[in-house]
Short mmCIF file of C-alpha atoms and ligand atoms in Angstrom, two decimals:
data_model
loop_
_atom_site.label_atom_id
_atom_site.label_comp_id
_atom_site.label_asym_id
_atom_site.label_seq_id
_atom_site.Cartn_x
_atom_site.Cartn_y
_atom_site.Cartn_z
CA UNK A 8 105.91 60.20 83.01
CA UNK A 9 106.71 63.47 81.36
CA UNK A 10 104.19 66.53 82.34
CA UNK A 11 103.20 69.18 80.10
CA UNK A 12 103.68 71.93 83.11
CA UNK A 13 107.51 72.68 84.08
CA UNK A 14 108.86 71.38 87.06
CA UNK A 15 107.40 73.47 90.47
CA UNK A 16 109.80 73.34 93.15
CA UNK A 17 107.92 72.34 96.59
CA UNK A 18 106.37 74.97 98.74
CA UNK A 19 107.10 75.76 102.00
CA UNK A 20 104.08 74.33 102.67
CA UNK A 21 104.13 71.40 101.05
CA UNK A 22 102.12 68.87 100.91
CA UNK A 23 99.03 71.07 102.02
CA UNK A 24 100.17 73.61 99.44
CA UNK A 25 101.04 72.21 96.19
CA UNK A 26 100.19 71.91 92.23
CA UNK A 27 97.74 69.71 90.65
CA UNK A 28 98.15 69.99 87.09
CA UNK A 29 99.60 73.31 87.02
CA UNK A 30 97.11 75.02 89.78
CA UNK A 31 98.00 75.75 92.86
CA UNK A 32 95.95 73.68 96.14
CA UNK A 33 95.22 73.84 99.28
CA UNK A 34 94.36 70.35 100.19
CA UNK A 35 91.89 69.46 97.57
CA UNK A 36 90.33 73.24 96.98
CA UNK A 37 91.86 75.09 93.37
CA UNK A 38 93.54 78.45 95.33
CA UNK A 39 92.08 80.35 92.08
CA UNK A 40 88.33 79.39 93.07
CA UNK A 41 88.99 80.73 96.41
CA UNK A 42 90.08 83.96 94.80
CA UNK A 43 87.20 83.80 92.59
CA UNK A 44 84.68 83.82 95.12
CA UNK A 45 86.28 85.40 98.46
CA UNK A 46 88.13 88.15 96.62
CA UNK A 47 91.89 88.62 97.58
CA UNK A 48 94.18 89.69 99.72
CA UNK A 49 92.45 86.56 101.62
CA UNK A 50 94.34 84.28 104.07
CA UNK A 51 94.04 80.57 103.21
CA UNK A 52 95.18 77.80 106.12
CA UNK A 53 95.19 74.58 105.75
CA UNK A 54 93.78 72.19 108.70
CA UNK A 55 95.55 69.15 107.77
CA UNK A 56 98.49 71.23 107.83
CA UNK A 57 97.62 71.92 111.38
CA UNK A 58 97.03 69.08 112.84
CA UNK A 59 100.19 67.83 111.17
CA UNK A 60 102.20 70.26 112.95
CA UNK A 61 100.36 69.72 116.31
CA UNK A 62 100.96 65.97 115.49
CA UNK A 63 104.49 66.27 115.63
CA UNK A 64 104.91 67.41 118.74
CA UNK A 65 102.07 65.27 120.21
CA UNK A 66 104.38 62.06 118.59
CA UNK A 67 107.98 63.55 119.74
CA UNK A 68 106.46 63.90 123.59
CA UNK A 69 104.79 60.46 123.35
CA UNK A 70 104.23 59.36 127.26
CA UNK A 71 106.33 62.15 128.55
CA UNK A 72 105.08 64.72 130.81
CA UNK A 73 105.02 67.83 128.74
CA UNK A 74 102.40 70.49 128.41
CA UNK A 75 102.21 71.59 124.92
CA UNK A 76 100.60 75.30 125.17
CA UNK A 77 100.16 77.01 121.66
CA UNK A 78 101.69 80.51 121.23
CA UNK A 79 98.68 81.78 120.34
CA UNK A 80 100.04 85.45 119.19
CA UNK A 81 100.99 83.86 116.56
CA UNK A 82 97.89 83.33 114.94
CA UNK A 83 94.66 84.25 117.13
CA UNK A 84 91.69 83.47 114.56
CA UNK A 85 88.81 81.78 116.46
CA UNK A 86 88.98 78.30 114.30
CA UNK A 87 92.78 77.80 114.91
CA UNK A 88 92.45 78.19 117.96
CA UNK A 89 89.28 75.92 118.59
CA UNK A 90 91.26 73.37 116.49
CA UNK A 91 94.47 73.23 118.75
CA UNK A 92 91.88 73.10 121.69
CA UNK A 93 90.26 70.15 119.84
CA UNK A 94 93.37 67.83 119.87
CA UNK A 95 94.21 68.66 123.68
CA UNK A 96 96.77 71.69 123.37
CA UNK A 97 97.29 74.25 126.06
CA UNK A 98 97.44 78.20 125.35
CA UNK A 99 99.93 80.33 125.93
CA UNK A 100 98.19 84.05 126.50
CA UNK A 101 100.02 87.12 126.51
CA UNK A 102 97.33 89.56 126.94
CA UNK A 103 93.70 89.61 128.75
CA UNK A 104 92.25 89.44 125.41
CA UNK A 105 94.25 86.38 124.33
CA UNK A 106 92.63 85.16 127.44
CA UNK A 107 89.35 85.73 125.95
CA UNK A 108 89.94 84.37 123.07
CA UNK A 109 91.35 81.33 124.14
CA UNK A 110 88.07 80.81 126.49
CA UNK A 111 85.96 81.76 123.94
CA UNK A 112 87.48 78.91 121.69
CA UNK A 113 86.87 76.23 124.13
CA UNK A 114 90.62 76.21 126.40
CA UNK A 115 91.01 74.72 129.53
CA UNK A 116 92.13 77.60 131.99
CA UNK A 117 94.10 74.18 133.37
CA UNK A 118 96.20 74.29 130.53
CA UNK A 119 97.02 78.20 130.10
CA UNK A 120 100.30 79.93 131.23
CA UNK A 121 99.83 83.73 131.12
CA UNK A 122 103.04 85.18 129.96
CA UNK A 123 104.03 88.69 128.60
CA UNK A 124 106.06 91.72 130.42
CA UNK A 125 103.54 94.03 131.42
CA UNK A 126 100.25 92.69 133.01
CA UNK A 127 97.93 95.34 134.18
CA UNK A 128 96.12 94.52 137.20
CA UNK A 129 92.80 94.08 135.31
CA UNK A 130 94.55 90.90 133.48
CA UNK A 131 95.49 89.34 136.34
CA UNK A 132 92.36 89.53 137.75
CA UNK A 133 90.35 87.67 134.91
CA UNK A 134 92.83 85.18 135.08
CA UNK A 135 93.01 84.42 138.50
CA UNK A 136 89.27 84.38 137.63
CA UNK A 137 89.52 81.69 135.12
CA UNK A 138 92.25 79.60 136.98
CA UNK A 139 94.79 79.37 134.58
CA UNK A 140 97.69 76.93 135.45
CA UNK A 141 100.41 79.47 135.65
CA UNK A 142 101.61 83.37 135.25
CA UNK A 143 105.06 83.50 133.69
CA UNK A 144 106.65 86.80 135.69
CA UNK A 145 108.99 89.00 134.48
CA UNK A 146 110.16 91.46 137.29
CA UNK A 147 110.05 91.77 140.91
CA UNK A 148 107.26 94.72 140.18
CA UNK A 149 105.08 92.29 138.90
CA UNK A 150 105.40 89.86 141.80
CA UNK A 151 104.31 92.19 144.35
CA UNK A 152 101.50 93.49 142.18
CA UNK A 153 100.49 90.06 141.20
CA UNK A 154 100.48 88.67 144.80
CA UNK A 155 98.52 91.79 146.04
CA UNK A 156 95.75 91.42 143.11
CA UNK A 157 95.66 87.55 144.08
CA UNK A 158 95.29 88.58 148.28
CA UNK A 159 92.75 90.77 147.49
CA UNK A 160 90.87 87.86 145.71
CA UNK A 161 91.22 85.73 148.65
CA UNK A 162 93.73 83.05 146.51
CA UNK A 163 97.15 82.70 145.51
CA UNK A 164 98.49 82.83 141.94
CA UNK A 165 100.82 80.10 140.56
CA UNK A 166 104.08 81.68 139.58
CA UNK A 167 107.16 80.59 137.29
CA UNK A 168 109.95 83.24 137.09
CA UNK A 169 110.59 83.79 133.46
CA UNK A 170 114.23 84.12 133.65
CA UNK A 171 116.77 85.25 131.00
CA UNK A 172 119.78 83.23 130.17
CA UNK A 173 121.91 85.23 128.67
CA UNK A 174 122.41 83.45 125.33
CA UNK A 175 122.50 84.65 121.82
CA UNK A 176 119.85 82.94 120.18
CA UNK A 177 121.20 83.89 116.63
CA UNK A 178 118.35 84.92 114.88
CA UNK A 179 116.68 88.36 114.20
CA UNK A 180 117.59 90.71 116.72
CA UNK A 181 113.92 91.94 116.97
CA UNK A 182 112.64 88.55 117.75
CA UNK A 183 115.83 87.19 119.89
CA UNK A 184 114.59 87.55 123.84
CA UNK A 185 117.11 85.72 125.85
CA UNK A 186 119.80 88.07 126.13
CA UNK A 187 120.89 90.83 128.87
CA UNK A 188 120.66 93.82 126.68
CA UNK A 189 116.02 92.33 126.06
CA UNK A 190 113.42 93.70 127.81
CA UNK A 191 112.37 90.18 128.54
CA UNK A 192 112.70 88.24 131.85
CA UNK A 193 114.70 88.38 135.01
CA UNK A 194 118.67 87.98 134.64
CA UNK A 195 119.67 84.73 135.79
CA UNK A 196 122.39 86.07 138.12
CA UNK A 197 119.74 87.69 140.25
CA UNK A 198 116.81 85.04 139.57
CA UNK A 199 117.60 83.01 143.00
CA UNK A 200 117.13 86.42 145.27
CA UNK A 201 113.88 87.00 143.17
CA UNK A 202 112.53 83.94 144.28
CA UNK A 203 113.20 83.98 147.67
CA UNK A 204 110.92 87.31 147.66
CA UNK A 205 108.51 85.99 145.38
CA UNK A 206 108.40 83.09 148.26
CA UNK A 207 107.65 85.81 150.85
CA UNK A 208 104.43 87.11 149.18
CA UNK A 209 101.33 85.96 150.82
CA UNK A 210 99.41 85.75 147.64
CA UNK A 211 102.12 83.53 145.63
CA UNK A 212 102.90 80.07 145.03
CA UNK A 213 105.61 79.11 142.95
CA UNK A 214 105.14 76.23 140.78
CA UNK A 215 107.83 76.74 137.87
CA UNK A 216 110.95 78.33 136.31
CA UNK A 217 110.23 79.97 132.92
CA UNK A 218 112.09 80.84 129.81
CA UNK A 219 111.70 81.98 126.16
CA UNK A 220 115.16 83.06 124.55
CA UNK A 221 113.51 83.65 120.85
CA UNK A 222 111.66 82.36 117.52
CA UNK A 223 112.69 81.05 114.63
CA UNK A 224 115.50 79.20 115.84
CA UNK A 225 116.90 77.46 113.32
CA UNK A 226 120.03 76.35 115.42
CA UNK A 227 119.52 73.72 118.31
CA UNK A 228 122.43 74.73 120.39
CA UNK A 229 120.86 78.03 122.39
CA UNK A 230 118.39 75.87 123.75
CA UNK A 231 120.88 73.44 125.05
CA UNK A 232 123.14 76.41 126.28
CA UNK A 233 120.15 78.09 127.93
CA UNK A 234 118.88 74.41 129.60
CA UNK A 235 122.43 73.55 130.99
CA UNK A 236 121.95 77.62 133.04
CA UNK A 237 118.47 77.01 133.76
CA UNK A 238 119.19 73.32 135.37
CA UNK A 239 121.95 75.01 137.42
CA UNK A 240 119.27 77.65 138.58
CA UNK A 241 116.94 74.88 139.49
CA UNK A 242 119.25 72.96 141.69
CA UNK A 243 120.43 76.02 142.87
CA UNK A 244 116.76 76.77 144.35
CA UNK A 245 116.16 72.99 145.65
CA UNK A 246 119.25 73.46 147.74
CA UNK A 247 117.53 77.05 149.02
CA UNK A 248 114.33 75.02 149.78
CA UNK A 249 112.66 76.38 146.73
CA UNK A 250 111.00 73.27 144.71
CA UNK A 251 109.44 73.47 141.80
CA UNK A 252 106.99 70.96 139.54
CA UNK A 253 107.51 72.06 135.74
CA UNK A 254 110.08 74.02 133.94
CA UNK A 255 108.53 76.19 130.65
CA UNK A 256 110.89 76.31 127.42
CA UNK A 257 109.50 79.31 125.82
CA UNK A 258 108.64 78.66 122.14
CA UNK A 259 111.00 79.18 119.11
CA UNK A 260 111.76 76.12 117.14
CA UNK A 261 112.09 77.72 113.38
CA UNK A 262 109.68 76.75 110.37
CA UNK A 263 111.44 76.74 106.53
CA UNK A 264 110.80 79.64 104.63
CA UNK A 265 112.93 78.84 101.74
CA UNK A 266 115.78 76.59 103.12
CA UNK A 267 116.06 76.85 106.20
CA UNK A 268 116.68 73.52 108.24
CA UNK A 269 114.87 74.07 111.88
CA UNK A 270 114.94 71.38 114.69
CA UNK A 271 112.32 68.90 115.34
CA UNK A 272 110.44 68.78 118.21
CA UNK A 273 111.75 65.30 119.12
CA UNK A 274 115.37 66.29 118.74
CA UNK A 275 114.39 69.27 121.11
CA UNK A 276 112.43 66.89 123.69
CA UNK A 277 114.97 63.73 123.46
CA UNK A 278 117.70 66.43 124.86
CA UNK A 279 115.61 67.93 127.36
CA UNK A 280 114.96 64.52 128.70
CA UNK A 281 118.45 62.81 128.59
CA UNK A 282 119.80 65.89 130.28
CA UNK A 283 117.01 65.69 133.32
CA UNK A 284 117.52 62.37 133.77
CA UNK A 285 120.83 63.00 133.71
CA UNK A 286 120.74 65.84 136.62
CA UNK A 287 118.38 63.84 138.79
CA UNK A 288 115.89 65.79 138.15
CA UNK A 289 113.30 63.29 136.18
CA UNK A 290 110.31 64.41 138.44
CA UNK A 291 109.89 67.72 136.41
CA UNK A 292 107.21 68.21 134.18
CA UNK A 293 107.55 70.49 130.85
CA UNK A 294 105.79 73.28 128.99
CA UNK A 295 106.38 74.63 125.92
CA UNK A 296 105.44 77.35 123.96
CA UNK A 297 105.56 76.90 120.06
CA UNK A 298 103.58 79.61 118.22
CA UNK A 299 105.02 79.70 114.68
CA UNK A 300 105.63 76.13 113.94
CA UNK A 301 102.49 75.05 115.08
CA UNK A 302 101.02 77.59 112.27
CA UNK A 303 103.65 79.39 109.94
CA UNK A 304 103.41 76.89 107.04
CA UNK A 305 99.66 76.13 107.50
CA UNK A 306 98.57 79.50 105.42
CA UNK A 307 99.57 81.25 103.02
CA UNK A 308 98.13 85.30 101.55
CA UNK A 309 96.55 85.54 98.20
CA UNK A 310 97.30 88.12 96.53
CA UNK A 311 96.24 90.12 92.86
CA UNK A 312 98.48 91.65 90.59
CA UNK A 313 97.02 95.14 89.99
CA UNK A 314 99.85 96.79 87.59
CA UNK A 315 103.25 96.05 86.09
CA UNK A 316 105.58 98.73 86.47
CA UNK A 317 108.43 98.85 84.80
CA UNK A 318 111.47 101.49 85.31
CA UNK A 319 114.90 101.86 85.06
CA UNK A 320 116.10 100.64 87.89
CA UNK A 321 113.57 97.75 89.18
CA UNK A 322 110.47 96.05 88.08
CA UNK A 323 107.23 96.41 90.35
CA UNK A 324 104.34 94.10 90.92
CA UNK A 325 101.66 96.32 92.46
CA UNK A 326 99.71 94.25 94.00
CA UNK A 327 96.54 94.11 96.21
CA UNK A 328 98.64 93.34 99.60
CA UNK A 329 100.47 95.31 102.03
CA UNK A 330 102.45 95.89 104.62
CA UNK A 331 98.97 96.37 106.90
CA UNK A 332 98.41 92.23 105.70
CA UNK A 333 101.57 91.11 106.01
CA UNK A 334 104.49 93.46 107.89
CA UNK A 335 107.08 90.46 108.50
CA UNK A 336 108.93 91.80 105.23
CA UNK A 337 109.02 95.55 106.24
CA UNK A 338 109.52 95.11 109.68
CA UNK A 339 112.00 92.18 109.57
CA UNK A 340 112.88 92.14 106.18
CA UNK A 341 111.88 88.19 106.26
CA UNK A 342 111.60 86.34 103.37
CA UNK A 343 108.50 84.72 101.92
CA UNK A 344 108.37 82.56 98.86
CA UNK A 345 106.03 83.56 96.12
CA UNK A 346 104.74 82.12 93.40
CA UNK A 347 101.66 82.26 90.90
CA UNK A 348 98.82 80.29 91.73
CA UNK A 349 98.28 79.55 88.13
CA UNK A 350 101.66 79.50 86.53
CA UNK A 351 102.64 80.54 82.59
CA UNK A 352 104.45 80.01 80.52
CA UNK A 353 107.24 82.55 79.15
CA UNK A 354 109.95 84.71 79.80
CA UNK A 355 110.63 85.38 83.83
CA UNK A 356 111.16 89.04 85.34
CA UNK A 357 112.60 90.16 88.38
CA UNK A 358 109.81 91.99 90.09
CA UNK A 359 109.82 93.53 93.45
CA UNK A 360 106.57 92.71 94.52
CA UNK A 361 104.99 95.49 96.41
CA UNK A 362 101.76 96.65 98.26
CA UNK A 363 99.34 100.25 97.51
CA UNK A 364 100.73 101.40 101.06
CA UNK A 365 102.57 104.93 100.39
CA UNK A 366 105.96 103.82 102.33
CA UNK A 367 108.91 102.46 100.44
CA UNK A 368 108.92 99.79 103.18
CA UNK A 369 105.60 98.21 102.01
CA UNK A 370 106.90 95.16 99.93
CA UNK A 371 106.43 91.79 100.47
CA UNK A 372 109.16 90.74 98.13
CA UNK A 373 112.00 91.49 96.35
CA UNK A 374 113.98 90.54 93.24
CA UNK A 375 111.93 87.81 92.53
CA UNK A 376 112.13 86.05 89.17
CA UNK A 377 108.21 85.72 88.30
CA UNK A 378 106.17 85.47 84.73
CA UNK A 379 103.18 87.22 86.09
CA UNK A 380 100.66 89.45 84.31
CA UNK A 381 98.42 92.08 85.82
CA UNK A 382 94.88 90.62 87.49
CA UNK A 383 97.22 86.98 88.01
CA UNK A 384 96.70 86.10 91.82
CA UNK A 385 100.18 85.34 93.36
CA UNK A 386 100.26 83.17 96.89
CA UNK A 387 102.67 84.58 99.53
CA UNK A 388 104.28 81.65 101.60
CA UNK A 389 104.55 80.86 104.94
CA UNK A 390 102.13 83.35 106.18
CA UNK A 391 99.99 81.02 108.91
CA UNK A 392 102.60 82.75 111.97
CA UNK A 393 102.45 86.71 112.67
CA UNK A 394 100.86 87.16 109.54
CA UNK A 395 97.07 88.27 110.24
CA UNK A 396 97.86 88.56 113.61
CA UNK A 397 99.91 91.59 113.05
CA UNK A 398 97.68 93.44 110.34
CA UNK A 399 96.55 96.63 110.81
CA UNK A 400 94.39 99.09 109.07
CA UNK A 401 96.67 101.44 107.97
CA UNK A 402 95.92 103.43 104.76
CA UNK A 403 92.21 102.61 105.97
CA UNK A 404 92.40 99.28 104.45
CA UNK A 405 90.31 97.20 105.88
CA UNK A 406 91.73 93.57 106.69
CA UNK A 407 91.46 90.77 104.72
CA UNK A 408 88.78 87.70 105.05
CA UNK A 409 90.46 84.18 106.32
CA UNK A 410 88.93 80.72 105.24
CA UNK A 411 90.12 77.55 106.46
CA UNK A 412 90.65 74.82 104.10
CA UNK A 413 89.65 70.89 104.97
CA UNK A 414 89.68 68.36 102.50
CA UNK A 415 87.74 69.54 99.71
CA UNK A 416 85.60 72.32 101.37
CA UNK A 417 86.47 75.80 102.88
CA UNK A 418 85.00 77.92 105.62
CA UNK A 419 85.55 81.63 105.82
CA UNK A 420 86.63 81.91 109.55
CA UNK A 421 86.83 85.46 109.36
CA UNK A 422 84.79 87.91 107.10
CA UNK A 423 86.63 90.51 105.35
CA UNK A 424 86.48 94.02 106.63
CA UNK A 425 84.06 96.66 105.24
CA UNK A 426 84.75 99.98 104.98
CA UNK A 427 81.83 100.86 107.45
CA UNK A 428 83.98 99.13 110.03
CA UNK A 429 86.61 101.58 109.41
CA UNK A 430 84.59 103.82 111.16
CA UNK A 431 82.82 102.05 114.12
CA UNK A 432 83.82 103.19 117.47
CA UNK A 433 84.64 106.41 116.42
CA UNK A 434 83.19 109.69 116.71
CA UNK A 435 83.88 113.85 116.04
CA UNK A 436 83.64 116.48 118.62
CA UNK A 437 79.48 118.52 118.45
N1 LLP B 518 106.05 82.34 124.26
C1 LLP B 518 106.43 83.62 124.42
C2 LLP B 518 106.52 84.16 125.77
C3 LLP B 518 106.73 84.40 123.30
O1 LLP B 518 107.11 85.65 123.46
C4 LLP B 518 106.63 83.84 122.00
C5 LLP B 518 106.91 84.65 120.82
C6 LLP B 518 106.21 82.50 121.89
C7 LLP B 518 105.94 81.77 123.04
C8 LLP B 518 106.07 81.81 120.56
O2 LLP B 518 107.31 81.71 119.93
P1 LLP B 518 107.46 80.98 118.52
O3 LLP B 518 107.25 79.50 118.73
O4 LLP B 518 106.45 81.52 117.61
O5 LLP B 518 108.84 81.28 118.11
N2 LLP B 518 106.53 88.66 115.08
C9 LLP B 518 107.76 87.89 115.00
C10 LLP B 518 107.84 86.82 116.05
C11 LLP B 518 107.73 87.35 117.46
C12 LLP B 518 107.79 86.27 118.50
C13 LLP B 518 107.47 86.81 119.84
N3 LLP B 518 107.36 85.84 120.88
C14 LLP B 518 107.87 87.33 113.58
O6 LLP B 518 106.99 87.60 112.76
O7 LLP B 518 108.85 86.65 113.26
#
């Protein structure tokens, strides 16, 4: 069948994102009406794409005893996280306010390991309050302040060392966590000592052995190098007396932004297995942490052109998004595809596409070969992980509304900002 519209290559999203007839979808809702009525920049996720992505690791870990506990910095809106609570996942909290959210959703404390370097006392508290199944610790400072919180509360707090391999996870060096030089975790070398303190606290218990060596691993074979070191370290503690139930493999498995080729979850899990079989060491249950491909190609930003510049050296698409929605280009330089939501046809331009933000860092892409024309609304790929999560209001923009697609209906799951909430909580000196 020949079609009158040109050949769209798939989106990173597909099949949650893609063109009907020369319109961009998500699911079975026109991306222009949304624009229409919601006004742009406005995040758009996809719920079938969710429960996709939450179906693929529910399928890879079949009867296996694995936790799955959502990354939740990753994306934090309310409805997400209600929807991963829905189909049975766990949480994975980094802050007290993660906590709340994830109660406020509907979690089971059961299912929610408390992670993240610097826990104030105050967060320890609520979630020794709530019960949560396990606090991921990251230094021996932590331990004795953890363990003195949990006396004073008359219990003791489940612990898992998160301990650092050592092993280049080859990706972004501000999102790579597993290696000496990181702020992140307890070196391996001295992990064995740490728990043999952490087992002299009255107000400890430990359950687990924790690690996280980075996201958006595209490459299987850090995980398997940082497995092999943290199977030594567990057979290391058994013979120390020191046994413990579940081991946590941070998060990290990579999502395709344009073409990248990330692991599956199965591949990932059908390793893990074989090699604690393998060590004897079957009895051990498993957690893991996946934030961004749970989410990352479940949304995407809409976006309006407001002007065409043209200069000398470079094109510009102004448009009505910035580095406040989405920083991942200016802080990591990442890539996002982007394409019209409404293509045309005619002559293509490399544009960098760029935000109202006064800082030469506020693009969102660059040297991209678009037909656009100014009020066209553009979709930004890819933008389901660290994508709202990390917007700010800088400029005094106020953020931008989120609706959740399903089937052929949408639900604004978070209101866009007014300017009168610029201003609340504030106030001047008399
Ligand atoms: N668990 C811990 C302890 C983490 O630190 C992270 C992410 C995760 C789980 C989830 O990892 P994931 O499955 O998403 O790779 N803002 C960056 C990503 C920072 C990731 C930080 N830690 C970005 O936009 O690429």
């Amino acid at each position: 069948m020949t079609s009158r519209f040109p050949a769209q290559p798939e989106l990173a999203g597909h099949p949650y994102f893609q063109f009907r007839n020369n319109v961009l979808y998500a699911e079975d809702v026109p991306l222009s009406h949304l624009a229409e009525r919601l006004g742009t920049p406005l995040y758009v996720y996809s719920r079938a794409a969710l429960k996709a992505a939450w179906e693929s690791y529910r399928s890879a870990v079949g009867q296996r005893p694995v936790l799955v506990c959502y990354g939740m910095k990753a994306n934090s809106n309310l409805a997400v996280l209600k929807e991963f609570a829905r189909l049975g996942a766990g949480f994975d909290i980094v802050s007290g306010g993660e906590l709340k959210r994830a109660l406020a959703a509907g979690a089971d404390p059961s299912r929610i390991v408390f992670s993240g370097v610097g826990k104030q006392a105050w967060e320890m508290r609520n979630a020794l309050a709530a019960k949560v199944k396990c606090f991921n610790v990251e230094s021996e400072a932590e331990l004795r302040r953890l363990s003195e919180v949990a006396q004073g509360m008359g219990v003791r707090a489940p612990v898992s060392l998160r301990v650092n391999p050592d092993v280049d996870a080859q990706t972004h060096p501000y999102i790579s966590t597993g290696l000496k030089e990181n702020k992140f975790g307890i070196a391996i070398e001295s992990a064995l000592d740490v728990y043999r303190s952490a087992q002299s606290l009255p107000g400890l218990e430990i359950v687990g052995v924790d690690c996280h060596i980075g996201s958006q691993l595209t490459d299987i074979s850090p995980y398997f190098d940082a497995l092999e070191k943290l199977l030594d370290l567990i057979e290391r503690l058994a013979q120390a007396g020191i046994r413990i139930n579940h081991l946590d493999l941070g998060g990290g498995l990579g999502i395709r932004y344009t073409d990248e080729t990330p692991p599956s979850p199965k591949a990932l899990l059908d390793h893990v297995f074989e090699r604690l079989e393998a060590r004897g060491l079957g009895h051990l249950h498993l957690v893991l942490e996946p934030g961004r491909s749970l989410v990352g190609n479940a949304g995407v930003l809409l976006t309006t052109v407001q002007y065409l510049k043209h200069s000398e050296a470079r094109n510009f698409a102004i448009v009505d998004a910035a580095m406040n929605d989405l920083l991942r280009p200016a802080l990591y330089e990442a890539f996002h595809g982007i394409r019209p939501v409404h293509p045309r046809a005619g002559q293509e331009t490399v544009y960098d596409v760029v935000g109202p933000v006064c800082e030469s860092a506020d693009w969102l892409a660059r040297q991209r070969k678009l037909v656009i024309e100014q009020g066209d609304v553009l979709a930004v790929e890819s933008a389901g992980a660290y994508s709202m999560a990390m917007a700010s209001n800088y400029n005094a923009r106020p953020r931008a509304a989120e609706v959740m697609v399903d089937g052929d209906k949408h639900y604004v799951v978070r209101r866009r900002e007014t300017l009168d909430d610029l201003l609340k909580g504030e106030s001047t000196l008399p």
